[in-house]
Amino acid sequence: MIEACDSAIIRGAELLRNGKLVVFPTETVYGLGANALDGQAVAGIFEAKGRPQFNPLIVHVSQAKEAEEYVEFSEMAKVAAMHFWPGPLTMILPRKKGCRVSELCSAGLSTLAVRVPAHDIAQKFLKETGVPVAAPSANRSGSISPTLPILAAESLGESVDLILAGGPCTVGLESTVLDLSGKQPVVLRPGAITAEQIEEVLCVPVGYDFGEKIDKPKSPGQLLRHYAPSIPVRLKAVDVEAGEALLAFGSTQFMAMKGGGFAHNLPETAFKNLSEQGDLIEAASNLFAYLHLLDCPEHKAIAVMDIPEQGLGIAMNDRLRRAAKGAGSQKNGLK
Ligand code: TXA
Ligand code: MG
C-alpha cells in the first residue's frame, strides 16, 4: 500500500499496463484494476477476487471520448454522459465492432459497462495508464466493497501488486448501473444517482430491473442474463463427433474423432484450444472469445473438453454449464 502521490500513480499505471493488478480509489468505492485490453490480466481479477462466477466488469476511462472507442453511444447515452460524467454512473452500451476490450469484461455478452469516475486520483491514474481499466470493487467475493484502502488491503492481501491509497471514498456506495442497450433505459443496480435524476435528464421513463425474477441474485446488481451459444454445447467431451467443433483444454494429442482420425486435424474454424499448456488463467481469458468463434451454424455442436474444477476452472465450468443449458434456445435474445 502506498500513498497515491504522482510518482506512485506513475508506477501503478506502468504496473497495470504490464498486466499487473492495481487497486485505486474512486468516489464510490476502491476498484481492483487491470488492463482491460489484456485478457490474462482481466482473468487475474477473477482469481484475486476468488469469484466462483464470471460477472461482467465495468471498464473505466478518464473521459467519454475514450469510451466511444469501445462502445456505441446512442443519443440518450450522450446526454447521460454529458450530465453525469465524470461521476458515479455506469452505462451498459453495445460493444463496437472490433472492440479491443477483452470479451471476459463482457462475460460473453454483446454489451460493455463503461464509467468515467470523478475522483482526482482515479482521473490521474486513468490518464497515466492510457488504457481502459477493468475494475470491480476491490474486495474478495462475498465481502463488502471497500471505501478505505486498508479494507481493500485486508480483503485482497497479497493477490494485488499495488494499492494506491487515497483516503476514504466520498460517495461510499457503488455506482448506479444503467442499461442503455435496450429500448428503454433500465437501472440494473441502484446507486448514488437515482432513476428519478436520470429520468429528468433523459426525459423518458427509466425502469428498474434487479433481476429477482430471472435468477436468485446473491447480491444486488448481479448480472442475471448470460451469454448462451446458439448451438448445443456438450461438456466433458472425450472425443469429437462428426460435425462438432472442439473447444479444447490442454493437450489434444490423444483426442480422437468418433468415426476415426484425430481432433487436431480439424479445420481451424472448428478447433480452438483455450490453453495448450492447461493454464487456467490463459484459458479463462480466451473462454468467451472462443465460444463466440465456434458458435456458428455450420457446426452441429461445440464439444468442450474437461476443465478441472479448481481456481478459475470453477468459474469457467459454471459458465459452461449455463451455456450448455441455455444453448440453442436464444431465449435471452442477447446474440
Ligand atoms: O462504483 C462502482 O461501480 C465500482 C467502482 C470500482 O467503479 N465498481 C463496481 O464493480 O462496483 P462491480 O464489478 O463490483 O460491479 C459491477 C456491476 C455488477 O453488478 C455487474 O453485473 C454489472 O455492473 N455489469 C457490468 N457489466 C455489465 C453488462 N455488460 N451488463 C449488465 N451488467 C453489467
Ligand atoms: Mg462488487
Tab-separated table of C-alpha atoms and ligand atoms in Angstrom:
chain	number	residue	atom	x	y	z
A	1	MET	CA	0.000	0.000	0.000
A	2	ILE	CA	1.359	3.384	-0.948
A	3	GLU	CA	0.117	6.981	-0.697
A	4	ALA	CA	-1.125	7.959	-4.160
A	5	CYS	CA	1.382	10.743	-4.897
A	6	ASP	CA	2.305	11.483	-8.514
A	7	SER	CA	5.247	9.083	-8.612
A	8	ALA	CA	3.148	6.276	-7.093
A	9	ILE	CA	0.454	6.864	-9.715
A	10	ILE	CA	3.054	6.674	-12.481
A	11	ARG	CA	4.391	3.430	-11.031
A	12	GLY	CA	0.902	1.982	-10.643
A	13	ALA	CA	-0.001	2.900	-14.213
A	14	GLU	CA	3.121	1.200	-15.515
A	15	LEU	CA	2.414	-1.953	-13.499
A	16	LEU	CA	-1.150	-2.033	-14.794
A	17	ARG	CA	-0.116	-1.581	-18.410
A	18	ASN	CA	2.177	-4.545	-17.923
A	19	GLY	CA	-0.581	-6.883	-16.848
A	20	LYS	CA	-0.484	-6.364	-13.059
A	21	LEU	CA	-3.381	-5.664	-10.699
A	22	VAL	CA	-3.550	-2.218	-9.094
A	23	VAL	CA	-6.115	-1.028	-6.544
A	24	PHE	CA	-7.129	2.618	-6.940
A	25	PRO	CA	-9.659	4.919	-5.272
A	26	THR	CA	-12.808	6.202	-6.968
A	27	GLU	CA	-15.516	8.419	-5.471
A	28	THR	CA	-17.746	5.350	-4.961
A	29	VAL	CA	-15.505	2.521	-3.706
A	30	TYR	CA	-11.943	1.293	-4.279
A	31	GLY	CA	-11.521	-0.578	-7.561
A	32	LEU	CA	-9.337	-3.579	-8.360
A	33	GLY	CA	-7.927	-2.523	-11.728
A	34	ALA	CA	-6.457	-4.447	-14.647
A	35	ASN	CA	-5.664	-3.520	-18.243
A	36	ALA	CA	-8.975	-4.245	-19.999
A	37	LEU	CA	-7.186	-4.909	-23.285
A	38	ASP	CA	-5.232	-7.777	-21.703
A	39	GLY	CA	-7.430	-10.867	-21.250
A	40	GLN	CA	-4.987	-12.585	-18.914
A	41	ALA	CA	-4.799	-9.514	-16.673
A	42	VAL	CA	-8.618	-9.436	-16.562
A	43	ALA	CA	-8.694	-13.148	-15.693
A	44	GLY	CA	-6.316	-12.255	-12.847
A	45	ILE	CA	-9.050	-10.045	-11.358
A	46	PHE	CA	-11.374	-13.028	-11.019
A	47	GLU	CA	-8.616	-15.089	-9.469
A	48	ALA	CA	-7.728	-12.361	-6.970
A	49	LYS	CA	-11.381	-11.879	-6.017
A	50	GLY	CA	-11.901	-15.623	-5.665
A	51	ARG	CA	-15.161	-15.247	-7.572
A	52	PRO	CA	-16.759	-18.567	-8.430
A	53	GLN	CA	-18.531	-16.853	-11.343
A	54	PHE	CA	-17.605	-14.596	-14.217
A	55	ASN	CA	-19.695	-11.473	-13.804
A	56	PRO	CA	-19.104	-8.761	-16.369
A	57	LEU	CA	-16.852	-5.908	-15.269
A	58	ILE	CA	-17.000	-2.125	-15.523
A	59	VAL	CA	-14.376	-0.551	-17.770
A	60	HIS	CA	-13.095	2.801	-16.502
A	61	VAL	CA	-11.756	5.585	-18.707
A	62	SER	CA	-10.812	9.193	-17.942
A	63	GLN	CA	-13.276	10.795	-20.364
A	64	ALA	CA	-16.311	9.969	-22.510
A	65	LYS	CA	-14.328	10.365	-25.724
A	66	GLU	CA	-12.242	7.308	-24.819
A	67	ALA	CA	-15.325	5.203	-24.091
A	68	GLU	CA	-16.552	5.992	-27.599
A	69	GLU	CA	-13.703	3.919	-28.937
A	70	TYR	CA	-15.197	0.766	-27.412
A	71	VAL	CA	-18.984	1.185	-27.243
A	72	GLU	CA	-21.822	2.600	-29.346
A	73	PHE	CA	-23.204	5.809	-27.870
A	74	SER	CA	-26.888	6.377	-28.541
A	75	GLU	CA	-28.254	9.945	-28.286
A	76	MET	CA	-29.521	9.065	-24.809
A	77	ALA	CA	-26.111	7.796	-23.759
A	78	LYS	CA	-24.520	11.030	-24.941
A	79	VAL	CA	-26.952	13.091	-22.889
A	80	ALA	CA	-26.416	10.925	-19.806
A	81	ALA	CA	-22.644	11.135	-20.211
A	82	MET	CA	-22.802	14.911	-20.517
A	83	HIS	CA	-24.823	15.231	-17.317
A	84	PHE	CA	-23.418	12.547	-15.067
A	85	TRP	CA	-19.789	12.065	-16.120
A	86	PRO	CA	-17.401	12.213	-14.511
A	87	GLY	CA	-19.393	10.630	-11.703
A	88	PRO	CA	-20.978	7.560	-10.136
A	89	LEU	CA	-22.892	6.372	-13.205
A	90	THR	CA	-22.068	3.208	-15.156
A	91	MET	CA	-23.644	2.789	-18.576
A	92	ILE	CA	-24.208	-0.533	-20.321
A	93	LEU	CA	-23.839	0.003	-24.057
A	94	PRO	CA	-23.390	-2.233	-27.115
A	95	ARG	CA	-19.768	-3.142	-27.838
A	96	LYS	CA	-18.451	-1.618	-31.025
A	97	LYS	CA	-17.441	-3.909	-33.861
A	98	GLY	CA	-13.791	-4.765	-33.399
A	99	CYS	CA	-13.849	-3.560	-29.764
A	100	ARG	CA	-10.408	-4.376	-28.351
A	101	VAL	CA	-11.580	-4.781	-24.762
A	102	SER	CA	-11.272	-8.404	-23.605
A	103	GLU	CA	-14.520	-10.332	-24.033
A	104	LEU	CA	-14.060	-11.535	-20.480
A	105	CYS	CA	-15.022	-7.977	-19.357
A	106	SER	CA	-18.393	-8.535	-21.016
A	107	ALA	CA	-18.639	-12.165	-19.804
A	108	GLY	CA	-19.517	-13.053	-23.364
A	109	LEU	CA	-22.357	-10.517	-23.700
A	110	SER	CA	-22.609	-8.113	-26.614
A	111	THR	CA	-22.573	-5.157	-24.216
A	112	LEU	CA	-19.910	-3.437	-22.132
A	113	ALA	CA	-20.210	-1.396	-18.937
A	114	VAL	CA	-18.309	1.906	-19.026
A	115	ARG	CA	-17.737	4.601	-16.439
A	116	VAL	CA	-15.782	7.838	-16.059
A	117	PRO	CA	-15.068	8.277	-12.342
A	118	ALA	CA	-14.822	11.744	-10.820
A	119	HIS	CA	-12.147	11.083	-8.179
A	120	ASP	CA	-8.961	13.123	-8.704
A	121	ILE	CA	-6.606	10.187	-8.200
A	122	ALA	CA	-8.725	7.909	-10.390
A	123	GLN	CA	-8.635	10.557	-13.114
A	124	LYS	CA	-4.856	10.971	-12.907
A	125	PHE	CA	-4.341	7.227	-12.784
A	126	LEU	CA	-6.575	6.512	-15.790
A	127	LYS	CA	-4.904	9.248	-17.854
A	128	GLU	CA	-1.496	7.887	-16.933
A	129	THR	CA	-2.329	4.273	-17.838
A	130	GLY	CA	-3.502	5.247	-21.326
A	131	VAL	CA	-5.584	2.037	-21.473
A	132	PRO	CA	-9.166	1.245	-20.417
A	133	VAL	CA	-9.152	-0.173	-16.888
A	134	ALA	CA	-11.452	-3.037	-15.892
A	135	ALA	CA	-12.256	-2.751	-12.200
A	136	PRO	CA	-14.730	-4.413	-9.882
A	137	SER	CA	-14.858	-3.355	-6.245
A	138	ALA	CA	-11.563	-4.220	-4.539
A	139	ASN	CA	-12.804	-6.932	-2.194
A	140	ARG	CA	-12.791	-10.684	-2.199
A	141	SER	CA	-16.016	-12.217	-3.383
A	142	GLY	CA	-18.630	-12.227	-0.659
A	143	SER	CA	-17.266	-9.321	1.381
A	144	ILE	CA	-18.375	-5.725	1.184
A	145	SER	CA	-16.980	-3.104	-1.191
A	146	PRO	CA	-14.064	-1.234	0.416
A	147	THR	CA	-14.317	2.509	0.970
A	148	LEU	CA	-10.891	2.719	2.659
A	149	PRO	CA	-7.564	1.467	1.307
A	150	ILE	CA	-6.904	-0.609	4.405
A	151	LEU	CA	-10.145	-2.546	3.825
A	152	ALA	CA	-9.025	-3.407	0.273
A	153	ALA	CA	-5.637	-4.493	1.620
A	154	GLU	CA	-7.221	-6.693	4.288
A	155	SER	CA	-9.627	-8.260	1.829
A	156	LEU	CA	-7.277	-8.909	-1.094
A	157	GLY	CA	-3.951	-9.338	0.725
A	158	GLU	CA	-1.040	-10.470	-1.387
A	159	SER	CA	-3.069	-11.051	-4.520
A	160	VAL	CA	-2.657	-7.468	-5.790
A	161	ASP	CA	0.545	-5.819	-6.949
A	162	LEU	CA	-0.049	-2.281	-5.652
A	163	ILE	CA	-2.661	-0.384	-3.656
A	164	LEU	CA	-2.861	3.353	-4.304
A	165	ALA	CA	-4.145	4.837	-1.047
A	166	GLY	CA	-6.264	7.956	-1.418
A	167	GLY	CA	-8.286	8.271	1.770
A	168	PRO	CA	-11.963	7.432	2.234
A	169	CYS	CA	-14.351	7.336	-0.739
A	170	THR	CA	-16.766	10.257	-0.600
A	171	VAL	CA	-19.826	8.527	-2.075
A	172	GLY	CA	-19.199	5.218	-0.344
A	173	LEU	CA	-21.814	3.411	-2.413
A	174	GLU	CA	-21.251	1.694	-5.761
A	175	SER	CA	-22.138	3.458	-8.989
A	176	THR	CA	-25.629	3.271	-10.460
A	177	VAL	CA	-25.660	0.724	-13.293
A	178	LEU	CA	-27.853	1.982	-16.137
A	179	ASP	CA	-28.566	-0.318	-19.059
A	180	LEU	CA	-28.960	1.741	-22.213
A	181	SER	CA	-28.562	-1.163	-24.622
A	182	GLY	CA	-32.291	-1.924	-24.882
A	183	LYS	CA	-35.352	0.049	-25.961
A	184	GLN	CA	-35.991	1.531	-22.530
A	185	PRO	CA	-33.330	2.675	-20.045
A	186	VAL	CA	-33.214	0.325	-17.077
A	187	VAL	CA	-31.386	0.631	-13.772
A	188	LEU	CA	-29.781	-2.748	-13.017
A	189	ARG	CA	-28.162	-1.626	-9.775
A	190	PRO	CA	-29.281	1.320	-7.683
A	191	GLY	CA	-26.526	3.681	-6.624
A	192	ALA	CA	-25.622	7.256	-5.899
A	193	ILE	CA	-27.570	8.575	-8.907
A	194	THR	CA	-31.269	7.784	-8.748
A	195	ALA	CA	-33.611	6.676	-11.541
A	196	GLU	CA	-35.576	9.896	-10.958
A	197	GLN	CA	-32.498	12.023	-11.624
A	198	ILE	CA	-31.841	10.056	-14.807
A	199	GLU	CA	-35.470	10.398	-15.937
A	200	GLU	CA	-35.285	14.120	-15.505
A	201	VAL	CA	-32.277	14.367	-17.742
A	202	LEU	CA	-33.321	11.829	-20.407
A	203	CYS	CA	-36.997	12.874	-20.428
A	204	VAL	CA	-38.139	9.223	-20.716
A	205	PRO	CA	-39.280	6.722	-18.080
A	206	VAL	CA	-36.482	4.715	-16.503
A	207	GLY	CA	-37.272	1.210	-15.278
A	208	TYR	CA	-35.701	-0.899	-12.553
A	209	ASP	CA	-34.612	-4.472	-13.042
A	210	PHE	CA	-32.727	-6.065	-10.187
A	211	GLY	CA	-33.280	-9.435	-11.758
A	212	GLU	CA	-35.120	-11.158	-8.917
A	213	LYS	CA	-37.461	-12.860	-11.342
A	214	ILE	CA	-34.845	-14.429	-13.552
A	215	ASP	CA	-32.458	-15.960	-11.086
A	216	LYS	CA	-31.793	-15.787	-7.376
A	217	PRO	CA	-29.273	-12.995	-7.115
A	218	LYS	CA	-26.743	-13.259	-4.311
A	219	SER	CA	-26.123	-9.545	-4.301
A	220	PRO	CA	-27.900	-6.553	-5.755
A	221	GLY	CA	-26.908	-5.757	-9.276
A	222	GLN	CA	-25.538	-9.172	-10.041
A	223	LEU	CA	-25.891	-9.812	-13.737
A	224	LEU	CA	-28.566	-12.350	-14.464
A	225	ARG	CA	-28.598	-12.602	-18.206
A	226	HIS	CA	-25.931	-14.846	-19.564
A	227	TYR	CA	-24.405	-15.486	-22.887
A	228	ALA	CA	-25.557	-18.781	-24.358
A	229	PRO	CA	-24.370	-20.050	-27.750
A	230	SER	CA	-26.942	-20.645	-30.486
A	231	ILE	CA	-25.801	-24.246	-30.995
A	232	PRO	CA	-25.679	-27.050	-28.389
A	233	VAL	CA	-22.716	-27.338	-26.044
A	234	ARG	CA	-21.500	-30.797	-24.978
A	235	LEU	CA	-19.377	-30.822	-21.828
A	236	LYS	CA	-16.594	-33.176	-20.665
A	237	ALA	CA	-16.130	-34.426	-24.209
A	238	VAL	CA	-13.555	-37.217	-24.595
A	239	ASP	CA	-13.954	-37.431	-28.369
A	240	VAL	CA	-15.432	-35.329	-31.172
A	241	GLU	CA	-18.491	-36.329	-33.184
A	242	ALA	CA	-18.866	-35.634	-36.881
A	243	GLY	CA	-19.998	-32.043	-37.429
A	244	GLU	CA	-18.956	-30.866	-33.994
A	245	ALA	CA	-16.452	-28.110	-33.241
A	246	LEU	CA	-13.955	-28.663	-30.439
A	247	LEU	CA	-13.162	-26.297	-27.599
A	248	ALA	CA	-10.042	-27.911	-26.208
A	249	PHE	CA	-8.155	-27.508	-22.944
A	250	GLY	CA	-4.611	-28.849	-22.594
A	251	SER	CA	-3.086	-31.438	-24.869
A	252	THR	CA	-5.217	-32.787	-27.702
A	253	GLN	CA	-2.675	-35.386	-28.743
A	254	PHE	CA	-4.988	-38.281	-27.960
A	255	MET	CA	-8.318	-36.594	-28.690
A	256	ALA	CA	-9.957	-38.718	-31.365
A	257	MET	CA	-12.751	-38.177	-33.866
A	258	LYS	CA	-15.581	-40.655	-33.331
A	259	GLY	CA	-15.529	-42.003	-36.875
A	260	GLY	CA	-11.713	-42.219	-36.921
A	261	GLY	CA	-8.894	-39.696	-37.125
A	262	PHE	CA	-7.628	-37.090	-34.690
A	263	ALA	CA	-9.248	-33.931	-33.433
A	264	HIS	CA	-6.149	-31.825	-34.022
A	265	ASN	CA	-6.717	-32.315	-37.735
A	266	LEU	CA	-9.997	-30.420	-37.559
A	267	PRO	CA	-10.052	-27.219	-39.635
A	268	GLU	CA	-9.036	-24.088	-37.729
A	269	THR	CA	-12.604	-22.778	-37.827
A	270	ALA	CA	-13.771	-25.821	-35.844
A	271	PHE	CA	-10.939	-26.084	-33.353
A	272	LYS	CA	-9.799	-23.749	-30.579
A	273	ASN	CA	-7.593	-24.556	-27.646
A	274	LEU	CA	-8.263	-22.486	-24.511
A	275	SER	CA	-4.733	-23.224	-23.314
A	276	GLU	CA	-2.416	-25.865	-24.735
A	277	GLN	CA	-0.416	-25.807	-21.502
A	278	GLY	CA	-3.546	-26.283	-19.406
A	279	ASP	CA	-3.100	-22.836	-17.814
A	280	LEU	CA	-6.405	-21.776	-16.255
A	281	ILE	CA	-5.688	-18.022	-16.414
A	282	GLU	CA	-4.916	-18.206	-20.118
A	283	ALA	CA	-7.955	-20.421	-20.645
A	284	ALA	CA	-10.283	-18.020	-18.807
A	285	SER	CA	-9.029	-15.107	-20.887
A	286	ASN	CA	-9.970	-16.992	-24.073
A	287	LEU	CA	-13.240	-18.596	-22.986
A	288	PHE	CA	-15.873	-16.176	-24.317
A	289	ALA	CA	-13.969	-15.140	-27.422
A	290	TYR	CA	-13.515	-18.800	-28.447
A	291	LEU	CA	-17.109	-19.745	-27.682
A	292	HIS	CA	-18.178	-16.904	-29.992
A	293	LEU	CA	-15.802	-18.038	-32.716
A	294	LEU	CA	-17.065	-21.630	-32.646
A	295	ASP	CA	-20.715	-20.637	-32.295
A	296	CYS	CA	-21.745	-20.783	-35.945
A	297	PRO	CA	-24.479	-22.719	-37.740
A	298	GLU	CA	-22.027	-24.869	-39.729
A	299	HIS	CA	-21.308	-26.733	-36.507
A	300	LYS	CA	-23.731	-29.230	-35.037
A	301	ALA	CA	-22.491	-28.512	-31.518
A	302	ILE	CA	-19.461	-27.393	-29.511
A	303	ALA	CA	-17.713	-30.243	-27.712
A	304	VAL	CA	-15.809	-28.929	-24.687
A	305	MET	CA	-13.006	-30.904	-23.066
A	306	ASP	CA	-12.996	-31.367	-19.310
A	307	ILE	CA	-11.755	-28.387	-17.284
A	308	PRO	CA	-10.547	-29.043	-13.734
A	309	GLU	CA	-12.888	-27.812	-11.005
A	310	GLN	CA	-10.271	-25.645	-9.282
A	311	GLY	CA	-9.242	-21.984	-9.246
A	312	LEU	CA	-10.612	-20.185	-12.296
A	313	GLY	CA	-11.826	-23.560	-13.579
A	314	ILE	CA	-14.757	-23.274	-11.142
A	315	ALA	CA	-15.987	-20.043	-12.770
A	316	MET	CA	-15.324	-21.448	-16.246
A	317	ASN	CA	-17.316	-24.595	-15.539
A	318	ASP	CA	-20.138	-22.545	-14.032
A	319	ARG	CA	-20.348	-20.517	-17.232
A	320	LEU	CA	-20.042	-23.576	-19.470
A	321	ARG	CA	-22.828	-25.371	-17.614
A	322	ARG	CA	-25.068	-22.329	-18.090
A	323	ALA	CA	-24.042	-22.199	-21.746
A	324	ALA	CA	-24.901	-25.878	-22.162
A	325	LYS	CA	-28.298	-25.374	-20.503
A	326	GLY	CA	-29.263	-22.247	-22.425
A	327	ALA	CA	-27.627	-23.187	-25.721
A	328	GLY	CA	-29.746	-23.130	-28.841
A	329	SER	CA	-32.701	-21.533	-27.088
A	330	GLN	CA	-31.858	-17.911	-27.996
A	331	LYS	CA	-34.344	-17.033	-25.314
A	332	ASN	CA	-32.188	-14.329	-23.810
A	333	GLY	CA	-32.066	-12.504	-27.114
A	334	LEU	CA	-28.515	-11.423	-26.488
A	335	LYS	CA	-26.870	-12.834	-29.548
B	1	TXA	O1	-18.797	2.061	-8.137
B	1	TXA	C1	-18.535	1.099	-8.866
B	1	TXA	O2	-19.256	0.793	-9.817
B	1	TXA	C2	-17.269	0.300	-8.548
B	1	TXA	C3	-16.061	1.200	-8.837
B	1	TXA	C4	-14.751	0.476	-8.675
B	1	TXA	O3	-16.173	1.733	-10.141
B	1	TXA	N1	-17.229	-0.927	-9.299
B	1	TXA	C5	-18.067	-1.964	-9.066
B	1	TXA	O4	-17.859	-3.053	-9.907
B	1	TXA	O5	-18.929	-1.944	-8.216
B	1	TXA	P1	-18.507	-4.493	-9.633
B	1	TXA	O6	-17.810	-5.440	-10.583
B	1	TXA	O7	-18.414	-4.838	-8.197
B	1	TXA	O8	-19.989	-4.328	-10.092
B	1	TXA	C6	-20.288	-4.165	-11.468
B	1	TXA	C7	-21.775	-4.327	-11.698
B	1	TXA	C8	-22.192	-5.756	-11.490
B	1	TXA	O9	-23.438	-5.751	-10.858
B	1	TXA	C9	-22.300	-6.285	-12.902
B	1	TXA	O10	-23.210	-7.341	-13.018
B	1	TXA	C10	-22.752	-5.059	-13.682
B	1	TXA	O11	-22.078	-3.992	-13.058
B	1	TXA	N2	-22.353	-5.122	-15.078
B	1	TXA	C11	-21.118	-4.967	-15.610
B	1	TXA	N3	-21.120	-5.144	-16.934
B	1	TXA	C12	-22.389	-5.411	-17.293
B	1	TXA	C13	-23.048	-5.707	-18.529
B	1	TXA	N4	-22.383	-5.755	-19.678
B	1	TXA	N5	-24.375	-5.931	-18.491
B	1	TXA	C14	-25.057	-5.866	-17.319
B	1	TXA	N6	-24.500	-5.607	-16.117
B	1	TXA	C15	-23.191	-5.390	-16.096
B	2	MG	MG	-18.685	-5.592	-6.149
